[in-house]
Amino acid sequence: MPTGILLLDKPEGLSSNGALQRVRRLLSAGKAGHAGSLDPLATGMLPICLDEATKIAGEILSSRKLYRFTIALGVRTATGDREGEVIERSAVPQLATERIEAVLEGFLGPGRQVPPMYSALKREGRPLYELARSGQVVEREPRPIELFELRLLGRQGEQLELETRCSKGTYVRTLAEDIAHELGTCGHVTALRRLSVEPFDNEPMQTLESIVLACGRGEAPRILPADWPLAHLPAVHLDALQAGRIRHGQPVHLCSTKDAAGKVRLYEQERFLGLGEADGRGSVRPKRLFVS
């Protein structure tokens, strides 16, 4: 069974969990988890952690994402995208490019965003989208987000093509509605693609079709090592005795980590053991270990 990370190019019309289950079955993986869901409408990078790599999925979830999306101005839908029922129509004012770019600039930096009702966030154990489908609307607390880039790629009629690099927890559908509101109208997302998830910006994605073909030829698709996205964490190399103590849940003391504090990568020689926690005084304890 594979352990590592597969970068799937999720197709349109398939839920993130549906794509995950197909990959899991194709690769006969015992466990699998995705790092950041995509709407069925959306396409693009969906990191899938296989088997023991599911233990580091949380490290990827906190990464920045790059999206390309299209807003249709003048129409708002219940879901914020083209799959929802039209609930509002509004005239679209004459918009100079300078005006659009000025509005986009105002969204840059830290901000707060109210999650949409059509989302997987849960209220008393039920996803919000289930409540929305039954006609219920509940209060949602604004959540902190940050936009690092937001630029206009092009415009055609009353449609704008945009690209944004944003923090985790950013809902592009809500961002599109907010942009349209600031432009003096309403709007919804008609196309959405996640171009990359840090730190996989320059890594190629694989389609479901390419995975099927590879498996049919008896070949393994490209799977990144589980420690690939953890290069920003300090590496701690252990000898056999120290590794044994770590595996039994015991801390070890190392001169090399006396100035390190926080999460670290643990290795026995060159084999990745999982994540540890350094206390800044030379002690390292296990945090999330892989099963040998």
C-alpha positions in Angstrom: 0.0 0.0 0.0 1.4 3.4 -0.9 2.3 6.0 1.6 2.7 9.6 0.4 1.0 12.4 -1.4 -0.7 12.3 -4.8 -1.6 15.6 -6.5 -4.8 15.0 -8.2 -6.3 17.3 -10.9 -9.9 17.0 -9.7 -12.4 17.0 -12.6 -15.5 19.1 -12.6 -18.7 17.5 -11.4 -17.1 15.2 -8.8 -17.0 15.9 -5.1 -13.6 16.0 -3.3 -14.6 12.9 -1.3 -15.8 11.1 -4.5 -12.4 11.8 -6.1 -10.6 10.7 -3.0 -12.5 7.4 -2.9 -11.7 6.6 -6.5 -8.0 7.2 -6.0 -8.0 5.1 -2.8 -9.6 2.2 -4.6 -7.3 2.5 -7.6 -4.2 2.4 -5.4 -5.6 -0.1 -2.9 -4.8 2.4 -0.1 -6.0 1.5 3.4 -6.5 5.1 4.4 -6.7 8.4 2.4 -7.6 12.0 3.1 -7.6 15.2 1.1 -6.0 18.4 2.2 -8.6 21.1 1.4 -11.9 20.3 -0.3 -13.1 21.6 -3.6 -16.7 22.2 -4.7 -18.0 19.8 -7.4 -18.0 22.7 -9.8 -14.3 23.4 -9.2 -11.3 21.7 -10.8 -7.7 21.6 -10.0 -5.2 20.6 -7.4 -6.4 18.3 -4.7 -3.6 16.9 -2.5 -4.5 13.4 -1.5 -2.6 11.9 1.5 -2.3 8.1 1.3 -2.1 5.8 4.3 0.4 7.0 6.9 0.7 10.4 5.1 -2.8 11.2 6.4 -1.1 12.1 9.6 0.5 15.2 8.0 -2.6 16.4 6.1 -3.1 19.1 8.7 0.2 20.6 7.7 -1.0 21.1 4.2 -4.5 22.4 5.1 -2.9 25.5 6.6 -1.1 26.3 3.3 -1.9 29.2 0.9 -3.9 28.4 -2.3 -3.9 29.9 -5.8 -7.3 30.1 -7.6 -8.4 31.3 -11.0 -12.1 32.1 -11.2 -14.8 33.9 -13.3 -17.5 36.1 -11.9 -20.7 36.7 -13.9 -22.0 40.2 -12.8 -25.6 41.1 -12.5 -26.9 37.7 -11.2 -26.8 36.2 -7.7 -27.6 32.6 -6.9 -28.4 30.7 -3.8 -25.1 28.8 -3.8 -22.9 31.6 -5.1 -22.1 29.6 -8.2 -23.8 28.7 -11.5 -25.3 25.6 -10.0 -27.7 27.5 -7.7 -31.1 29.0 -8.2 -31.1 32.6 -9.3 -32.3 34.7 -6.3 -31.4 38.2 -7.5 -30.8 40.2 -10.6 -29.2 43.7 -10.7 -28.1 46.1 -13.3 -24.3 46.2 -13.9 -22.9 49.8 -14.0 -20.3 50.9 -16.5 -17.0 49.8 -15.0 -13.6 51.2 -16.1 -10.7 48.8 -15.6 -9.2 51.3 -13.2 -12.3 51.1 -11.1 -12.3 47.3 -11.0 -8.6 47.2 -10.1 -9.1 49.7 -7.3 -11.9 47.6 -5.8 -9.7 44.5 -6.0 -6.9 46.2 -4.2 -9.2 47.0 -1.3 -9.6 43.2 -0.7 -5.8 42.6 -0.2 -4.4 41.9 3.2 -6.1 40.5 6.3 -9.8 40.5 6.5 -12.9 38.7 7.7 -15.4 36.6 5.7 -18.8 35.2 6.6 -18.8 31.5 5.4 -21.6 30.7 3.0 -24.6 28.6 4.0 -23.7 26.2 1.2 -20.5 24.9 2.8 -19.3 21.8 4.7 -19.0 23.7 8.0 -21.1 22.0 10.6 -23.7 23.3 13.1 -24.7 20.8 15.8 -23.2 18.0 13.7 -25.0 18.9 10.5 -23.3 20.4 7.5 -24.5 23.9 6.7 -25.4 22.9 3.1 -28.0 20.4 4.5 -29.6 23.2 6.5 -29.5 25.4 3.4 -31.2 22.8 1.2 -34.1 22.6 3.8 -34.5 26.4 3.6 -32.8 27.2 6.9 -30.4 30.1 7.4 -28.3 30.2 10.6 -26.0 32.9 12.0 -22.3 32.4 11.0 -19.4 34.1 12.7 -17.0 35.9 10.4 -13.7 34.1 10.1 -10.2 35.7 9.6 -8.8 35.2 6.1 -6.0 36.9 4.1 -5.6 37.7 0.4 -2.0 38.0 -0.7 -2.8 38.5 -4.4 -5.9 39.5 -6.3 -5.7 40.6 -9.9 -7.8 41.0 -13.0 -6.8 38.7 -15.8 -9.5 39.8 -18.3 -13.1 40.8 -18.9 -15.6 39.9 -21.5 -19.0 41.6 -21.4 -20.3 41.3 -17.8 -17.8 38.6 -16.8 -14.5 39.1 -15.0 -11.7 36.6 -14.9 -9.6 36.9 -11.7 -6.8 35.2 -9.9 -6.1 35.1 -6.2 -3.6 33.7 -3.8 -5.3 33.4 -0.4 -5.1 31.9 3.0 -6.9 28.7 4.2 -10.6 29.1 4.9 -11.2 31.5 2.0 -14.4 30.9 0.1 -14.0 32.1 -3.4 -17.8 32.1 -3.9 -18.2 34.5 -1.1 -15.3 36.6 -2.3 -16.9 36.8 -5.7 -20.2 38.0 -4.2 -18.3 40.6 -2.1 -16.4 41.9 -5.1 -19.6 42.2 -7.1 -21.2 44.1 -4.3 -18.3 46.6 -4.1 -18.7 47.1 -7.9 -22.3 48.2 -7.3 -24.1 45.0 -8.5 -24.3 41.3 -7.6 -22.6 38.3 -9.0 -21.8 34.6 -8.9 -18.9 32.2 -9.8 -19.2 30.5 -13.2 -15.8 28.8 -13.3 -13.3 28.0 -10.5 -9.9 26.2 -10.8 -7.3 25.7 -8.0 -4.0 26.1 -9.7 -1.8 25.1 -6.8 -1.5 24.5 -3.1 1.7 25.6 -1.3 4.3 24.1 -1.3 3.3 22.2 -4.5 3.2 25.3 -6.7 5.5 23.9 -9.4 4.6 20.2 -9.2 2.6 18.5 -11.9 -0.9 17.1 -11.2 -2.3 13.8 -12.3 -5.8 13.1 -13.7 -8.0 10.2 -12.8 -7.5 8.9 -16.3 -3.7 9.0 -16.1 -3.9 7.1 -12.8 -6.1 4.4 -14.4 -3.7 4.1 -17.3 -0.7 3.8 -15.0 -2.4 1.1 -12.9 -3.4 -0.7 -16.0 0.2 -0.9 -17.1 1.3 -2.1 -13.6 3.0 1.2 -12.9 2.7 3.4 -9.9 1.6 7.0 -10.4 3.8 9.7 -9.1 3.5 9.8 -5.3 5.5 12.4 -3.3 7.2 11.3 -0.1 5.2 12.1 3.0 7.8 14.5 4.3 7.9 16.5 1.0 5.7 19.4 2.2 7.5 19.6 5.5 10.8 21.1 4.3 10.1 24.3 6.3 10.4 22.3 9.6 13.8 21.6 11.1 15.0 18.0 10.6 16.2 16.0 13.6 18.3 12.8 12.9 18.2 10.1 15.5 20.4 7.1 16.1 18.8 3.6 16.6 18.7 4.0 20.4 17.1 7.5 20.2 14.6 6.3 17.6 13.6 3.4 19.8 12.9 5.8 22.7 10.8 8.0 20.4 8.8 5.1 19.2 7.9 4.2 22.8 6.6 7.7 23.4 9.7 8.9 25.3 11.5 12.2 24.8 15.2 12.3 23.8 17.8 15.0 24.6 19.9 16.3 21.7 22.5 19.1 21.7 21.6 19.8 18.1 18.0 21.0 19.1 18.9 23.2 22.1 17.8 26.3 20.2 14.9 24.7 18.3 11.3 25.0 19.5 8.1 23.8 17.9 7.4 21.1 15.3 10.4 19.1 13.8 10.8 16.3 11.3 12.1 13.1 12.8 14.4 10.7 11.0 16.2 7.5 11.8 19.2 7.8 9.4 17.3 8.8 6.3 13.9 7.2 7.1 11.1 9.6 8.0 9.6 8.7 11.3 7.0 11.4 11.6 6.6 14.7 13.6 8.1 15.6 16.9 8.0 18.7 19.2 11.2 20.4 20.4 11.0 22.4 23.6 13.9 24.8 22.9 16.0 23.3 25.6 17.4 20.3 23.8 14.4 17.9 24.4 12.4 16.4 21.6 9.2 14.4 22.2 7.1 12.4 19.6 4.1 14.2 18.3 2.7 12.2 15.3 4.6 9.1 14.4 4.3 6.8 11.3 3.8 3.1 11.8 6.8 1.2 10.6 
